mmCIF file of C-alpha atoms in Angstrom:
data_model
loop_
_atom_site.group_PDB
_atom_site.id
_atom_site.type_symbol
_atom_site.label_atom_id
_atom_site.label_comp_id
_atom_site.label_asym_id
_atom_site.label_seq_id
_atom_site.Cartn_x
_atom_site.Cartn_y
_atom_site.Cartn_z
ATOM 1 C CA UNK A 8 0.000 0.000 0.000
ATOM 2 C CA UNK A 9 2.789 2.397 0.919
ATOM 3 C CA UNK A 10 4.619 1.661 -2.364
ATOM 4 C CA UNK A 11 1.459 2.319 -4.355
ATOM 5 C CA UNK A 12 0.817 5.506 -2.420
ATOM 6 C CA UNK A 13 4.358 6.754 -3.085
ATOM 7 C CA UNK A 14 3.913 5.957 -6.778
ATOM 8 C CA UNK A 15 0.592 7.826 -6.930
ATOM 9 C CA UNK A 16 2.117 10.873 -5.217
ATOM 10 C CA UNK A 17 5.077 10.820 -7.605
ATOM 11 C CA UNK A 18 2.845 10.688 -10.680
ATOM 12 C CA UNK A 19 0.589 13.495 -9.458
ATOM 13 C CA UNK A 20 3.565 15.667 -8.542
ATOM 14 C CA UNK A 21 4.855 15.221 -12.096
ATOM 15 C CA UNK A 22 1.552 16.665 -13.262
ATOM 16 C CA UNK A 23 1.912 19.557 -10.830
ATOM 17 C CA UNK A 24 4.617 21.249 -12.929
ATOM 18 C CA UNK A 25 2.509 21.628 -16.118
ATOM 19 C CA UNK A 26 -0.426 22.769 -13.989
ATOM 20 C CA UNK A 27 1.708 25.517 -12.435
ATOM 21 C CA UNK A 28 3.061 26.463 -15.881
ATOM 22 C CA UNK A 29 -0.466 26.700 -17.269
ATOM 23 C CA UNK A 30 -1.604 28.750 -14.282
ATOM 24 C CA UNK A 31 1.318 31.184 -14.276
ATOM 25 C CA UNK A 32 1.351 31.566 -18.058
ATOM 26 C CA UNK A 33 -2.400 32.031 -18.174
ATOM 27 C CA UNK A 34 -2.315 34.609 -15.356
ATOM 28 C CA UNK A 35 0.441 36.632 -17.064
ATOM 29 C CA UNK A 36 -1.447 36.718 -20.378
ATOM 30 C CA UNK A 37 -4.737 37.438 -18.586
ATOM 31 C CA UNK A 38 -3.198 40.409 -16.769
ATOM 32 C CA UNK A 39 -1.816 41.839 -20.022
ATOM 33 C CA UNK A 40 -5.152 41.451 -21.815
ATOM 34 C CA UNK A 41 -7.087 42.745 -18.807
ATOM 35 C CA UNK A 42 -5.222 46.044 -18.762
ATOM 36 C CA UNK A 43 -5.033 46.430 -22.538
ATOM 37 C CA UNK A 44 -8.734 45.805 -23.030
ATOM 38 C CA UNK A 45 -9.914 47.333 -19.777
ATOM 39 C CA UNK A 46 -8.179 50.629 -20.496
ATOM 40 C CA UNK A 47 -8.916 50.353 -24.216
ATOM 41 C CA UNK A 48 -12.595 50.291 -23.371
ATOM 42 C CA UNK A 49 -12.207 53.872 -22.149
ATOM 43 C CA UNK A 50 -10.594 55.048 -25.385
ATOM 44 C CA UNK A 51 -11.856 58.198 -27.095
ATOM 45 C CA UNK A 52 -11.848 56.321 -30.417
ATOM 46 C CA UNK A 53 -14.981 54.306 -31.113
ATOM 47 C CA UNK A 54 -13.139 51.736 -33.232
ATOM 48 C CA UNK A 55 -10.930 50.810 -30.251
ATOM 49 C CA UNK A 56 -13.980 50.514 -27.990
ATOM 50 C CA UNK A 57 -15.653 48.327 -30.612
ATOM 51 C CA UNK A 58 -12.651 45.976 -30.818
ATOM 52 C CA UNK A 59 -12.598 45.736 -27.024
ATOM 53 C CA UNK A 60 -16.301 44.954 -26.843
ATOM 54 C CA UNK A 61 -16.036 42.265 -29.531
ATOM 55 C CA UNK A 62 -13.131 40.655 -27.670
ATOM 56 C CA UNK A 63 -14.808 40.778 -24.253
ATOM 57 C CA UNK A 64 -18.208 39.519 -25.383
ATOM 58 C CA UNK A 65 -16.717 36.959 -27.770
ATOM 59 C CA UNK A 66 -14.476 35.279 -25.201
ATOM 60 C CA UNK A 67 -16.925 35.578 -22.301
ATOM 61 C CA UNK A 68 -19.920 34.440 -24.309
ATOM 62 C CA UNK A 69 -18.528 31.217 -25.789
ATOM 63 C CA UNK A 70 -17.498 27.889 -24.270
ATOM 64 C CA UNK A 71 -13.947 27.730 -22.955
ATOM 65 C CA UNK A 72 -13.747 24.089 -24.023
ATOM 66 C CA UNK A 73 -14.766 24.942 -27.594
ATOM 67 C CA UNK A 74 -12.224 27.784 -27.571
ATOM 68 C CA UNK A 75 -9.532 25.285 -26.552
ATOM 69 C CA UNK A 76 -10.456 22.861 -29.336
ATOM 70 C CA UNK A 77 -10.585 25.735 -31.846
ATOM 71 C CA UNK A 78 -7.107 27.007 -30.915
ATOM 72 C CA UNK A 79 -5.580 23.531 -30.860
ATOM 73 C CA UNK A 80 -7.287 21.850 -33.825
ATOM 74 C CA UNK A 81 -8.520 24.611 -36.166
ATOM 75 C CA UNK A 82 -6.009 27.454 -35.893
ATOM 76 C CA UNK A 83 -3.060 25.203 -36.935
ATOM 77 C CA UNK A 84 -4.895 24.530 -40.203
ATOM 78 C CA UNK A 85 -4.999 28.284 -40.832
ATOM 79 C CA UNK A 86 -1.420 29.142 -39.823
ATOM 80 C CA UNK A 87 0.279 26.030 -41.192
ATOM 81 C CA UNK A 88 1.881 24.584 -38.055
ATOM 82 C CA UNK A 89 0.760 22.789 -34.909
ATOM 83 C CA UNK A 90 0.631 24.708 -31.633
ATOM 84 C CA UNK A 91 2.293 22.999 -28.670
ATOM 85 C CA UNK A 92 -0.550 21.729 -26.409
ATOM 86 C CA UNK A 93 0.796 23.535 -23.335
ATOM 87 C CA UNK A 94 0.937 26.834 -25.203
ATOM 88 C CA UNK A 95 -2.527 26.292 -26.665
ATOM 89 C CA UNK A 96 -3.791 25.929 -23.098
ATOM 90 C CA UNK A 97 -1.999 29.058 -21.920
ATOM 91 C CA UNK A 98 -3.374 31.082 -24.836
ATOM 92 C CA UNK A 99 -6.962 30.012 -24.206
ATOM 93 C CA UNK A 100 -6.764 30.438 -20.435
ATOM 94 C CA UNK A 101 -5.165 33.873 -20.777
ATOM 95 C CA UNK A 102 -7.489 35.208 -23.462
ATOM 96 C CA UNK A 103 -10.631 33.817 -21.857
ATOM 97 C CA UNK A 104 -9.938 35.092 -18.354
ATOM 98 C CA UNK A 105 -8.465 38.301 -19.748
ATOM 99 C CA UNK A 106 -11.930 39.095 -21.077
ATOM 100 C CA UNK A 107 -13.331 38.889 -17.551
ATOM 101 C CA UNK A 108 -10.335 40.763 -16.208
ATOM 102 C CA UNK A 109 -10.938 43.603 -18.664
ATOM 103 C CA UNK A 110 -14.260 44.279 -16.975
ATOM 104 C CA UNK A 111 -12.569 44.207 -13.570
ATOM 105 C CA UNK A 112 -10.036 46.823 -14.710
ATOM 106 C CA UNK A 113 -12.687 48.967 -16.366
ATOM 107 C CA UNK A 114 -14.893 48.916 -13.270
ATOM 108 C CA UNK A 115 -12.001 49.636 -10.891
ATOM 109 C CA UNK A 116 -10.799 52.622 -12.937
ATOM 110 C CA UNK A 117 -14.353 53.963 -13.145
ATOM 111 C CA UNK A 118 -14.671 53.663 -9.341
ATOM 112 C CA UNK A 119 -11.871 56.175 -8.680
ATOM 113 C CA UNK A 120 -13.568 59.320 -7.299
ATOM 114 C CA UNK A 121 -14.166 62.157 -9.741
ATOM 115 C CA UNK A 122 -12.170 64.505 -7.514
ATOM 116 C CA UNK A 123 -9.028 62.472 -8.172
ATOM 117 C CA UNK A 124 -9.447 62.852 -11.922
ATOM 118 C CA UNK A 125 -10.051 66.564 -11.549
ATOM 119 C CA UNK A 126 -7.062 66.996 -9.222
ATOM 120 C CA UNK A 127 -4.750 65.207 -11.662
ATOM 121 C CA UNK A 128 -6.055 67.408 -14.469
ATOM 122 C CA UNK A 129 -5.475 70.523 -12.364
ATOM 123 C CA UNK A 130 -1.835 69.486 -11.924
ATOM 124 C CA UNK A 131 -1.507 69.649 -15.707
ATOM 125 C CA UNK A 132 -0.511 65.993 -15.978
ATOM 126 C CA UNK A 133 -0.690 64.300 -19.361
ATOM 127 C CA UNK A 134 -3.333 61.565 -19.815
ATOM 128 C CA UNK A 135 -0.603 58.926 -19.445
ATOM 129 C CA UNK A 136 0.738 60.536 -16.263
ATOM 130 C CA UNK A 137 -2.754 60.882 -14.807
ATOM 131 C CA UNK A 138 -3.454 57.219 -15.382
ATOM 132 C CA UNK A 139 -0.073 55.893 -14.220
ATOM 133 C CA UNK A 140 0.566 58.140 -11.221
ATOM 134 C CA UNK A 141 -2.918 58.913 -9.882
ATOM 135 C CA UNK A 142 -5.688 56.670 -11.194
ATOM 136 C CA UNK A 143 -4.166 53.189 -11.570
ATOM 137 C CA UNK A 144 -2.521 53.035 -8.109
ATOM 138 C CA UNK A 145 -5.928 53.667 -6.523
ATOM 139 C CA UNK A 146 -7.793 51.408 -8.941
ATOM 140 C CA UNK A 147 -5.308 48.585 -8.353
ATOM 141 C CA UNK A 148 -6.439 48.187 -4.751
ATOM 142 C CA UNK A 149 -10.007 47.684 -6.010
ATOM 143 C CA UNK A 150 -8.895 45.212 -8.694
ATOM 144 C CA UNK A 151 -6.942 42.808 -6.502
ATOM 145 C CA UNK A 152 -9.820 41.017 -4.685
ATOM 146 C CA UNK A 153 -11.754 40.145 -7.870
ATOM 147 C CA UNK A 154 -8.468 39.251 -9.583
ATOM 148 C CA UNK A 155 -7.900 36.732 -6.779
ATOM 149 C CA UNK A 156 -11.190 35.045 -7.649
ATOM 150 C CA UNK A 157 -10.416 35.225 -11.365
ATOM 151 C CA UNK A 158 -6.998 33.612 -11.009
ATOM 152 C CA UNK A 159 -8.349 30.764 -8.891
ATOM 153 C CA UNK A 160 -11.004 30.132 -11.529
ATOM 154 C CA UNK A 161 -8.222 30.104 -14.122
ATOM 155 C CA UNK A 162 -6.374 27.513 -12.041
ATOM 156 C CA UNK A 163 -9.431 25.268 -11.924
ATOM 157 C CA UNK A 164 -9.895 25.653 -15.680
ATOM 158 C CA UNK A 165 -6.443 24.163 -16.311
ATOM 159 C CA UNK A 166 -8.059 20.738 -15.950
ATOM 160 C CA UNK A 167 -9.696 21.285 -19.364
ATOM 161 C CA UNK A 168 -6.280 21.110 -21.002
ATOM 162 C CA UNK A 169 -6.118 17.409 -20.122
ATOM 163 C CA UNK A 170 -8.446 16.909 -23.107
ATOM 164 C CA UNK A 171 -5.626 17.850 -25.501
ATOM 165 C CA UNK A 172 -3.199 15.481 -23.743
ATOM 166 C CA UNK A 173 -1.311 17.892 -21.525
ATOM 167 C CA UNK A 174 0.040 15.810 -18.639
ATOM 168 C CA UNK A 175 -1.216 18.006 -15.789
ATOM 169 C CA UNK A 176 -2.798 16.985 -12.489
ATOM 170 C CA UNK A 177 -6.180 15.911 -13.848
ATOM 171 C CA UNK A 178 -4.651 14.043 -16.795
ATOM 172 C CA UNK A 179 -2.230 12.121 -14.592
ATOM 173 C CA UNK A 180 -4.907 11.445 -11.985
ATOM 174 C CA UNK A 181 -7.158 9.998 -14.675
ATOM 175 C CA UNK A 182 -4.320 7.782 -15.894
ATOM 176 C CA UNK A 183 -3.778 6.452 -12.380
ATOM 177 C CA UNK A 184 -7.474 5.600 -12.006
ATOM 178 C CA UNK A 185 -7.571 3.866 -15.401
ATOM 179 C CA UNK A 186 -4.344 1.887 -14.930
ATOM 180 C CA UNK A 187 -5.018 0.853 -11.328
ATOM 181 C CA UNK A 188 -8.504 -0.563 -10.966
ATOM 182 C CA UNK A 189 -7.812 -1.638 -7.391
ATOM 183 C CA UNK A 190 -6.582 1.820 -6.349
ATOM 184 C CA UNK A 191 -8.480 3.734 -3.715
ATOM 185 C CA UNK A 192 -10.310 6.159 -6.000
ATOM 186 C CA UNK A 193 -11.358 8.350 -3.108
ATOM 187 C CA UNK A 194 -7.733 8.750 -2.018
ATOM 188 C CA UNK A 195 -6.520 9.619 -5.537
ATOM 189 C CA UNK A 196 -9.237 12.194 -6.062
ATOM 190 C CA UNK A 197 -8.588 13.652 -2.600
ATOM 191 C CA UNK A 198 -4.890 14.022 -3.413
ATOM 192 C CA UNK A 199 -5.798 15.835 -6.630
ATOM 193 C CA UNK A 200 -8.079 18.191 -4.706
ATOM 194 C CA UNK A 201 -5.325 18.924 -2.190
ATOM 195 C CA UNK A 202 -2.857 19.868 -4.944
ATOM 196 C CA UNK A 203 -5.334 22.302 -6.500
ATOM 197 C CA UNK A 204 -6.103 23.690 -3.048
ATOM 198 C CA UNK A 205 -2.425 24.290 -2.296
ATOM 199 C CA UNK A 206 -1.961 26.285 -5.511
ATOM 200 C CA UNK A 207 -5.107 28.311 -4.867
ATOM 201 C CA UNK A 208 -3.920 29.132 -1.343
ATOM 202 C CA UNK A 209 -0.572 30.315 -2.726
ATOM 203 C CA UNK A 210 -2.406 32.563 -5.216
ATOM 204 C CA UNK A 211 -4.527 34.003 -2.413
ATOM 205 C CA UNK A 212 -1.471 34.654 -0.226
ATOM 206 C CA UNK A 213 0.250 36.514 -3.056
ATOM 207 C CA UNK A 214 -2.825 38.645 -3.775
ATOM 208 C CA UNK A 215 -3.317 39.432 -0.069
ATOM 209 C CA UNK A 216 0.347 40.475 0.159
ATOM 210 C CA UNK A 217 -0.076 42.764 -2.861
ATOM 211 C CA UNK A 218 -3.202 44.214 -1.247
ATOM 212 C CA UNK A 219 -1.290 45.085 1.922
ATOM 213 C CA UNK A 220 1.605 46.612 -0.039
ATOM 214 C CA UNK A 221 -0.715 48.648 -2.252
ATOM 215 C CA UNK A 222 -2.829 49.816 0.667
ATOM 216 C CA UNK A 223 0.279 50.851 2.603
ATOM 217 C CA UNK A 224 1.556 52.774 -0.426
ATOM 218 C CA UNK A 225 -1.738 54.642 -0.613
ATOM 219 C CA UNK A 226 -1.988 55.093 3.147
ATOM 220 C CA UNK A 227 -5.201 53.066 3.276
ATOM 221 C CA UNK A 228 -6.415 49.841 4.832
ATOM 222 C CA UNK A 229 -6.747 46.672 2.763
ATOM 223 C CA UNK A 230 -10.264 46.004 1.474
ATOM 224 C CA UNK A 231 -12.478 44.134 3.950
ATOM 225 C CA UNK A 232 -13.661 40.590 3.316
ATOM 226 C CA UNK A 233 -17.237 41.684 2.652
ATOM 227 C CA UNK A 234 -16.072 44.259 0.112
ATOM 228 C CA UNK A 235 -13.764 41.641 -1.401
ATOM 229 C CA UNK A 236 -16.660 39.251 -1.976
ATOM 230 C CA UNK A 237 -18.833 41.991 -3.436
ATOM 231 C CA UNK A 238 -16.043 43.100 -5.740
ATOM 232 C CA UNK A 239 -15.450 39.566 -6.931
ATOM 233 C CA UNK A 240 -19.105 39.101 -7.786
ATOM 234 C CA UNK A 241 -19.233 42.429 -9.593
ATOM 235 C CA UNK A 242 -16.099 41.684 -11.555
ATOM 236 C CA UNK A 243 -17.314 38.256 -12.664
ATOM 237 C CA UNK A 244 -20.823 39.446 -13.505
#
């Protein structure tokens, strides 16, 4: 039993690395798209706002699984070469959750009090300086709680990539269950849950740390738990 348990742990830990790679890569791309599209949605040019709206509604309004199959099976036919499965997963996770993140950024920027905008304008700052030095630092504190929820959802969505044969936690766990009929299925599934939970806790710790740092920089308190839950629901709505 102990030998089997050690083998199961070893196999699942091998799947942990691709899961972390998918999560980190997806989060990085999601952050980039969130800010590009979230701020682009406030552009003075209607064509930019239209592109942003098409992106946000297109990626939020379609199935993430179908998006994954489209990127992995269809896009290679159009571009002439096969996309590495891991990168296909990162692209889909980043673009899909970036669409939700764009609404988080847009809402957080819009929540900055009007007086702050007017004060920055009175200081004769350029639009870029106003956004970078006055608006975004304040908006960032509002973004972090819903981003925490978004990133954990992205982590859980990495299990979809097992369907294109990426050897992550879910894929390896499924292989164990198929190859070992006598294995304790409850134990294997529990171990898989624990691994996902550990990663989600790490994400939450990092976001909470960034909240404290940002709040200290602004001379404010971190957002309360009730406000954090409300912000997460608003951002994902």
